[in-house]
């Protein structure tokens, strides 16, 4: 009876171990992470506000579209002309002059550029104030439907 009990426990342990192994996914795979990221897609600039000015596409006389791909490529379009491309990622960033305040930040070519905030699924905000700048621009974007 004791041998049967040990065998049952071993079988249960192996079953739980197999379940755990097959239910896990590799959370460190960059392609998996980027595909899951809500920033992936095309975003149309709608407003910029800072401590000293505000601007809309109508004021500026151009449209600005950002395209984030699941492969980590960022393209910036100004009035339908490709202006530049870069490599992007979202990562935690320790806000300067704080000991424990972290924010999600957009890194472009390994340099931190903006804090990243979302208002629902269709509004994206890039906020330099969130990463320690004062009176810095905050840019609003709306998701473009594909």
mmCIF file with all atom_site columns, C-alpha atoms in Angstrom:
data_model
loop_
_atom_site.group_PDB
_atom_site.id
_atom_site.type_symbol
_atom_site.label_atom_id
_atom_site.label_alt_id
_atom_site.label_comp_id
_atom_site.label_asym_id
_atom_site.label_entity_id
_atom_site.label_seq_id
_atom_site.pdbx_PDB_ins_code
_atom_site.Cartn_x
_atom_site.Cartn_y
_atom_site.Cartn_z
_atom_site.occupancy
_atom_site.B_iso_or_equiv
_atom_site.pdbx_formal_charge
_atom_site.auth_seq_id
_atom_site.auth_comp_id
_atom_site.auth_asym_id
_atom_site.auth_atom_id
_atom_site.pdbx_PDB_model_num
ATOM 1   C CA . UNK A 1 1   ? 0.000  0.000  0.000   1.00 0.00 ? 1   UNK A CA 1
ATOM 2   C CA . UNK A 1 2   ? 2.854  2.399  0.813   1.00 0.00 ? 2   UNK A CA 1
ATOM 3   C CA . UNK A 1 3   ? 4.503  1.848  -2.580  1.00 0.00 ? 3   UNK A CA 1
ATOM 4   C CA . UNK A 1 4   ? 1.191  2.554  -4.318  1.00 0.00 ? 4   UNK A CA 1
ATOM 5   C CA . UNK A 1 5   ? 0.797  5.818  -2.349  1.00 0.00 ? 5   UNK A CA 1
ATOM 6   C CA . UNK A 1 6   ? 4.314  6.944  -3.319  1.00 0.00 ? 6   UNK A CA 1
ATOM 7   C CA . UNK A 1 7   ? 3.581  6.070  -6.930  1.00 0.00 ? 7   UNK A CA 1
ATOM 8   C CA . UNK A 1 8   ? 0.344  8.093  -6.837  1.00 0.00 ? 8   UNK A CA 1
ATOM 9   C CA . UNK A 1 9   ? 2.169  11.107 -5.362  1.00 0.00 ? 9   UNK A CA 1
ATOM 10  C CA . UNK A 1 10  ? 4.909  10.835 -7.978  1.00 0.00 ? 10  UNK A CA 1
ATOM 11  C CA . UNK A 1 11  ? 2.331  10.613 -10.771 1.00 0.00 ? 11  UNK A CA 1
ATOM 12  C CA . UNK A 1 12  ? 0.482  13.647 -9.393  1.00 0.00 ? 12  UNK A CA 1
ATOM 13  C CA . UNK A 1 13  ? 3.737  15.602 -9.098  1.00 0.00 ? 13  UNK A CA 1
ATOM 14  C CA . UNK A 1 14  ? 4.705  14.741 -12.696 1.00 0.00 ? 14  UNK A CA 1
ATOM 15  C CA . UNK A 1 15  ? 1.241  15.681 -13.929 1.00 0.00 ? 15  UNK A CA 1
ATOM 16  C CA . UNK A 1 16  ? 1.430  19.078 -12.195 1.00 0.00 ? 16  UNK A CA 1
ATOM 17  C CA . UNK A 1 17  ? 4.964  19.618 -13.503 1.00 0.00 ? 17  UNK A CA 1
ATOM 18  C CA . UNK A 1 18  ? 3.925  18.804 -17.078 1.00 0.00 ? 18  UNK A CA 1
ATOM 19  C CA . UNK A 1 19  ? 0.898  21.080 -16.810 1.00 0.00 ? 19  UNK A CA 1
ATOM 20  C CA . UNK A 1 20  ? 3.082  23.917 -15.510 1.00 0.00 ? 20  UNK A CA 1
ATOM 21  C CA . UNK A 1 21  ? 5.650  23.460 -18.271 1.00 0.00 ? 21  UNK A CA 1
ATOM 22  C CA . UNK A 1 22  ? 3.101  23.392 -21.082 1.00 0.00 ? 22  UNK A CA 1
ATOM 23  C CA . UNK A 1 23  ? 1.059  26.301 -19.740 1.00 0.00 ? 23  UNK A CA 1
ATOM 24  C CA . UNK A 1 24  ? 4.059  28.636 -19.451 1.00 0.00 ? 24  UNK A CA 1
ATOM 25  C CA . UNK A 1 25  ? 5.210  30.803 -22.310 1.00 0.00 ? 25  UNK A CA 1
ATOM 26  C CA . UNK A 1 26  ? 8.542  32.472 -22.764 1.00 0.00 ? 26  UNK A CA 1
ATOM 27  C CA . UNK A 1 27  ? 7.944  35.955 -21.351 1.00 0.00 ? 27  UNK A CA 1
ATOM 28  C CA . UNK A 1 28  ? 11.441 37.058 -22.337 1.00 0.00 ? 28  UNK A CA 1
ATOM 29  C CA . UNK A 1 29  ? 10.987 36.584 -26.073 1.00 0.00 ? 29  UNK A CA 1
ATOM 30  C CA . UNK A 1 30  ? 11.092 40.078 -27.650 1.00 0.00 ? 30  UNK A CA 1
ATOM 31  C CA . UNK A 1 31  ? 8.731  39.159 -30.478 1.00 0.00 ? 31  UNK A CA 1
ATOM 32  C CA . UNK A 1 32  ? 6.121  37.819 -28.037 1.00 0.00 ? 32  UNK A CA 1
ATOM 33  C CA . UNK A 1 33  ? 6.394  40.930 -25.891 1.00 0.00 ? 33  UNK A CA 1
ATOM 34  C CA . UNK A 1 34  ? 6.091  43.330 -28.799 1.00 0.00 ? 34  UNK A CA 1
ATOM 35  C CA . UNK A 1 35  ? 3.145  41.505 -30.365 1.00 0.00 ? 35  UNK A CA 1
ATOM 36  C CA . UNK A 1 36  ? 1.275  41.822 -27.071 1.00 0.00 ? 36  UNK A CA 1
ATOM 37  C CA . UNK A 1 37  ? 2.124  45.489 -26.590 1.00 0.00 ? 37  UNK A CA 1
ATOM 38  C CA . UNK A 1 38  ? -0.862 47.835 -27.023 1.00 0.00 ? 38  UNK A CA 1
ATOM 39  C CA . UNK A 1 39  ? 1.363  50.434 -28.715 1.00 0.00 ? 39  UNK A CA 1
ATOM 40  C CA . UNK A 1 40  ? 1.759  48.283 -31.852 1.00 0.00 ? 40  UNK A CA 1
ATOM 41  C CA . UNK A 1 41  ? -0.073 49.920 -34.760 1.00 0.00 ? 41  UNK A CA 1
ATOM 42  C CA . UNK A 1 42  ? -0.389 53.331 -36.424 1.00 0.00 ? 42  UNK A CA 1
ATOM 43  C CA . UNK A 1 43  ? -1.028 56.471 -34.374 1.00 0.00 ? 43  UNK A CA 1
ATOM 44  C CA . UNK A 1 44  ? -2.140 59.905 -35.599 1.00 0.00 ? 44  UNK A CA 1
ATOM 45  C CA . UNK A 1 45  ? -0.970 62.974 -33.671 1.00 0.00 ? 45  UNK A CA 1
ATOM 46  C CA . UNK A 1 46  ? -3.896 65.062 -32.406 1.00 0.00 ? 46  UNK A CA 1
ATOM 47  C CA . UNK A 1 47  ? -2.470 67.503 -29.826 1.00 0.00 ? 47  UNK A CA 1
ATOM 48  C CA . UNK A 1 48  ? 0.686  68.691 -28.056 1.00 0.00 ? 48  UNK A CA 1
ATOM 49  C CA . UNK A 1 49  ? 0.609  70.686 -24.824 1.00 0.00 ? 49  UNK A CA 1
ATOM 50  C CA . UNK A 1 50  ? 3.569  71.931 -22.804 1.00 0.00 ? 50  UNK A CA 1
ATOM 51  C CA . UNK A 1 51  ? 4.125  74.555 -20.133 1.00 0.00 ? 51  UNK A CA 1
ATOM 52  C CA . UNK A 1 52  ? 4.514  77.264 -22.758 1.00 0.00 ? 52  UNK A CA 1
ATOM 53  C CA . UNK A 1 53  ? 2.475  76.282 -25.858 1.00 0.00 ? 53  UNK A CA 1
ATOM 54  C CA . UNK A 1 54  ? -0.114 73.987 -27.368 1.00 0.00 ? 54  UNK A CA 1
ATOM 55  C CA . UNK A 1 55  ? -0.308 72.791 -30.957 1.00 0.00 ? 55  UNK A CA 1
ATOM 56  C CA . UNK A 1 56  ? -2.596 70.750 -33.192 1.00 0.00 ? 56  UNK A CA 1
ATOM 57  C CA . UNK A 1 57  ? -1.997 69.412 -36.709 1.00 0.00 ? 57  UNK A CA 1
ATOM 58  C CA . UNK A 1 58  ? -4.075 72.312 -38.032 1.00 0.00 ? 58  UNK A CA 1
ATOM 59  C CA . UNK A 1 59  ? -1.833 74.839 -36.220 1.00 0.00 ? 59  UNK A CA 1
ATOM 60  C CA . UNK A 1 60  ? 1.348  73.111 -37.379 1.00 0.00 ? 60  UNK A CA 1
ATOM 61  C CA . UNK A 1 61  ? 0.229  72.665 -40.971 1.00 0.00 ? 61  UNK A CA 1
ATOM 62  C CA . UNK A 1 62  ? 1.154  68.986 -41.108 1.00 0.00 ? 62  UNK A CA 1
ATOM 63  C CA . UNK A 1 63  ? 0.059  65.570 -39.856 1.00 0.00 ? 63  UNK A CA 1
ATOM 64  C CA . UNK A 1 64  ? 2.381  63.336 -37.847 1.00 0.00 ? 64  UNK A CA 1
ATOM 65  C CA . UNK A 1 65  ? 1.839  59.569 -37.852 1.00 0.00 ? 65  UNK A CA 1
ATOM 66  C CA . UNK A 1 66  ? 3.854  57.042 -35.860 1.00 0.00 ? 66  UNK A CA 1
ATOM 67  C CA . UNK A 1 67  ? 3.896  53.370 -36.811 1.00 0.00 ? 67  UNK A CA 1
ATOM 68  C CA . UNK A 1 68  ? 5.072  50.829 -34.216 1.00 0.00 ? 68  UNK A CA 1
ATOM 69  C CA . UNK A 1 69  ? 5.609  47.299 -35.561 1.00 0.00 ? 69  UNK A CA 1
ATOM 70  C CA . UNK A 1 70  ? 5.662  44.061 -33.598 1.00 0.00 ? 70  UNK A CA 1
ATOM 71  C CA . UNK A 1 71  ? 9.261  43.585 -34.789 1.00 0.00 ? 71  UNK A CA 1
ATOM 72  C CA . UNK A 1 72  ? 10.431 46.636 -32.807 1.00 0.00 ? 72  UNK A CA 1
ATOM 73  C CA . UNK A 1 73  ? 10.588 49.088 -35.714 1.00 0.00 ? 73  UNK A CA 1
ATOM 74  C CA . UNK A 1 74  ? 9.251  52.641 -35.363 1.00 0.00 ? 74  UNK A CA 1
ATOM 75  C CA . UNK A 1 75  ? 8.565  54.829 -38.395 1.00 0.00 ? 75  UNK A CA 1
ATOM 76  C CA . UNK A 1 76  ? 7.680  58.521 -38.216 1.00 0.00 ? 76  UNK A CA 1
ATOM 77  C CA . UNK A 1 77  ? 5.629  60.025 -41.051 1.00 0.00 ? 77  UNK A CA 1
ATOM 78  C CA . UNK A 1 78  ? 5.123  63.759 -41.558 1.00 0.00 ? 78  UNK A CA 1
ATOM 79  C CA . UNK A 1 79  ? 2.332  64.583 -44.029 1.00 0.00 ? 79  UNK A CA 1
ATOM 80  C CA . UNK A 1 80  ? 2.664  61.190 -45.770 1.00 0.00 ? 80  UNK A CA 1
ATOM 81  C CA . UNK A 1 81  ? 6.468  61.435 -46.093 1.00 0.00 ? 81  UNK A CA 1
ATOM 82  C CA . UNK A 1 82  ? 8.655  59.019 -44.134 1.00 0.00 ? 82  UNK A CA 1
ATOM 83  C CA . UNK A 1 83  ? 10.833 61.238 -41.930 1.00 0.00 ? 83  UNK A CA 1
ATOM 84  C CA . UNK A 1 84  ? 12.807 58.643 -39.993 1.00 0.00 ? 84  UNK A CA 1
ATOM 85  C CA . UNK A 1 85  ? 12.862 55.103 -38.656 1.00 0.00 ? 85  UNK A CA 1
ATOM 86  C CA . UNK A 1 86  ? 14.318 53.631 -35.483 1.00 0.00 ? 86  UNK A CA 1
ATOM 87  C CA . UNK A 1 87  ? 14.239 50.689 -33.103 1.00 0.00 ? 87  UNK A CA 1
ATOM 88  C CA . UNK A 1 88  ? 11.820 50.967 -30.172 1.00 0.00 ? 88  UNK A CA 1
ATOM 89  C CA . UNK A 1 89  ? 10.935 49.223 -26.926 1.00 0.00 ? 89  UNK A CA 1
ATOM 90  C CA . UNK A 1 90  ? 8.832  49.945 -23.857 1.00 0.00 ? 90  UNK A CA 1
ATOM 91  C CA . UNK A 1 91  ? 10.611 49.364 -20.562 1.00 0.00 ? 91  UNK A CA 1
ATOM 92  C CA . UNK A 1 92  ? 10.481 50.483 -16.940 1.00 0.00 ? 92  UNK A CA 1
ATOM 93  C CA . UNK A 1 93  ? 12.382 53.681 -16.210 1.00 0.00 ? 93  UNK A CA 1
ATOM 94  C CA . UNK A 1 94  ? 13.451 55.015 -12.817 1.00 0.00 ? 94  UNK A CA 1
ATOM 95  C CA . UNK A 1 95  ? 12.427 58.671 -12.682 1.00 0.00 ? 95  UNK A CA 1
ATOM 96  C CA . UNK A 1 96  ? 15.460 60.853 -11.821 1.00 0.00 ? 96  UNK A CA 1
ATOM 97  C CA . UNK A 1 97  ? 15.581 62.373 -8.340  1.00 0.00 ? 97  UNK A CA 1
ATOM 98  C CA . UNK A 1 98  ? 13.337 59.619 -6.985  1.00 0.00 ? 98  UNK A CA 1
ATOM 99  C CA . UNK A 1 99  ? 14.417 56.451 -5.292  1.00 0.00 ? 99  UNK A CA 1
ATOM 100 C CA . UNK A 1 100 ? 11.560 54.203 -6.318  1.00 0.00 ? 100 UNK A CA 1
ATOM 101 C CA . UNK A 1 101 ? 9.237  55.819 -8.880  1.00 0.00 ? 101 UNK A CA 1
ATOM 102 C CA . UNK A 1 102 ? 9.178  53.765 -12.077 1.00 0.00 ? 102 UNK A CA 1
ATOM 103 C CA . UNK A 1 103 ? 7.162  54.520 -15.214 1.00 0.00 ? 103 UNK A CA 1
ATOM 104 C CA . UNK A 1 104 ? 6.704  52.747 -18.531 1.00 0.00 ? 104 UNK A CA 1
ATOM 105 C CA . UNK A 1 105 ? 8.934  54.606 -20.959 1.00 0.00 ? 105 UNK A CA 1
ATOM 106 C CA . UNK A 1 106 ? 9.462  54.595 -24.707 1.00 0.00 ? 106 UNK A CA 1
ATOM 107 C CA . UNK A 1 107 ? 13.068 53.920 -25.614 1.00 0.00 ? 107 UNK A CA 1
ATOM 108 C CA . UNK A 1 108 ? 14.083 54.842 -29.170 1.00 0.00 ? 108 UNK A CA 1
ATOM 109 C CA . UNK A 1 109 ? 17.454 53.454 -30.259 1.00 0.00 ? 109 UNK A CA 1
ATOM 110 C CA . UNK A 1 110 ? 18.242 52.622 -26.585 1.00 0.00 ? 110 UNK A CA 1
ATOM 111 C CA . UNK A 1 111 ? 17.588 56.189 -25.340 1.00 0.00 ? 111 UNK A CA 1
ATOM 112 C CA . UNK A 1 112 ? 14.647 57.065 -23.115 1.00 0.00 ? 112 UNK A CA 1
ATOM 113 C CA . UNK A 1 113 ? 12.348 59.591 -24.781 1.00 0.00 ? 113 UNK A CA 1
ATOM 114 C CA . UNK A 1 114 ? 8.873  59.632 -23.217 1.00 0.00 ? 114 UNK A CA 1
ATOM 115 C CA . UNK A 1 115 ? 6.755  58.234 -20.466 1.00 0.00 ? 115 UNK A CA 1
ATOM 116 C CA . UNK A 1 116 ? 3.972  56.174 -22.054 1.00 0.00 ? 116 UNK A CA 1
ATOM 117 C CA . UNK A 1 117 ? 0.364  56.526 -20.897 1.00 0.00 ? 117 UNK A CA 1
ATOM 118 C CA . UNK A 1 118 ? -2.828 55.114 -22.373 1.00 0.00 ? 118 UNK A CA 1
ATOM 119 C CA . UNK A 1 119 ? -6.378 56.479 -22.229 1.00 0.00 ? 119 UNK A CA 1
ATOM 120 C CA . UNK A 1 120 ? -8.346 53.432 -23.251 1.00 0.00 ? 120 UNK A CA 1
ATOM 121 C CA . UNK A 1 121 ? -7.326 51.375 -26.279 1.00 0.00 ? 121 UNK A CA 1
ATOM 122 C CA . UNK A 1 122 ? -7.319 54.216 -28.799 1.00 0.00 ? 122 UNK A CA 1
ATOM 123 C CA . UNK A 1 123 ? -5.515 57.143 -27.140 1.00 0.00 ? 123 UNK A CA 1
ATOM 124 C CA . UNK A 1 124 ? -1.775 57.212 -26.506 1.00 0.00 ? 124 UNK A CA 1
ATOM 125 C CA . UNK A 1 125 ? 0.085  59.920 -24.590 1.00 0.00 ? 125 UNK A CA 1
ATOM 126 C CA . UNK A 1 126 ? 3.828  60.504 -24.688 1.00 0.00 ? 126 UNK A CA 1
ATOM 127 C CA . UNK A 1 127 ? 4.739  62.487 -21.592 1.00 0.00 ? 127 UNK A CA 1
ATOM 128 C CA . UNK A 1 128 ? 8.247  63.796 -20.932 1.00 0.00 ? 128 UNK A CA 1
ATOM 129 C CA . UNK A 1 129 ? 7.079  65.089 -17.533 1.00 0.00 ? 129 UNK A CA 1
ATOM 130 C CA . UNK A 1 130 ? 6.580  61.470 -16.457 1.00 0.00 ? 130 UNK A CA 1
ATOM 131 C CA . UNK A 1 131 ? 10.313 60.808 -16.857 1.00 0.00 ? 131 UNK A CA 1
ATOM 132 C CA . UNK A 1 132 ? 11.445 63.817 -14.850 1.00 0.00 ? 132 UNK A CA 1
ATOM 133 C CA . UNK A 1 133 ? 11.293 66.808 -17.215 1.00 0.00 ? 133 UNK A CA 1
ATOM 134 C CA . UNK A 1 134 ? 9.389  69.900 -16.082 1.00 0.00 ? 134 UNK A CA 1
ATOM 135 C CA . UNK A 1 135 ? 7.029  71.814 -18.403 1.00 0.00 ? 135 UNK A CA 1
ATOM 136 C CA . UNK A 1 136 ? 7.988  69.425 -21.200 1.00 0.00 ? 136 UNK A CA 1
ATOM 137 C CA . UNK A 1 137 ? 5.667  68.581 -24.094 1.00 0.00 ? 137 UNK A CA 1
ATOM 138 C CA . UNK A 1 138 ? 2.944  65.994 -23.766 1.00 0.00 ? 138 UNK A CA 1
ATOM 139 C CA . UNK A 1 139 ? 1.799  64.542 -27.117 1.00 0.00 ? 139 UNK A CA 1
ATOM 140 C CA . UNK A 1 140 ? -1.611 62.925 -27.693 1.00 0.00 ? 140 UNK A CA 1
ATOM 141 C CA . UNK A 1 141 ? -2.126 60.369 -30.466 1.00 0.00 ? 141 UNK A CA 1
ATOM 142 C CA . UNK A 1 142 ? -5.236 58.524 -31.666 1.00 0.00 ? 142 UNK A CA 1
ATOM 143 C CA . UNK A 1 143 ? -5.028 54.973 -33.035 1.00 0.00 ? 143 UNK A CA 1
ATOM 144 C CA . UNK A 1 144 ? -5.619 54.759 -36.787 1.00 0.00 ? 144 UNK A CA 1
ATOM 145 C CA . UNK A 1 145 ? -7.924 51.979 -37.924 1.00 0.00 ? 145 UNK A CA 1
ATOM 146 C CA . UNK A 1 146 ? -6.149 49.569 -40.265 1.00 0.00 ? 146 UNK A CA 1
#
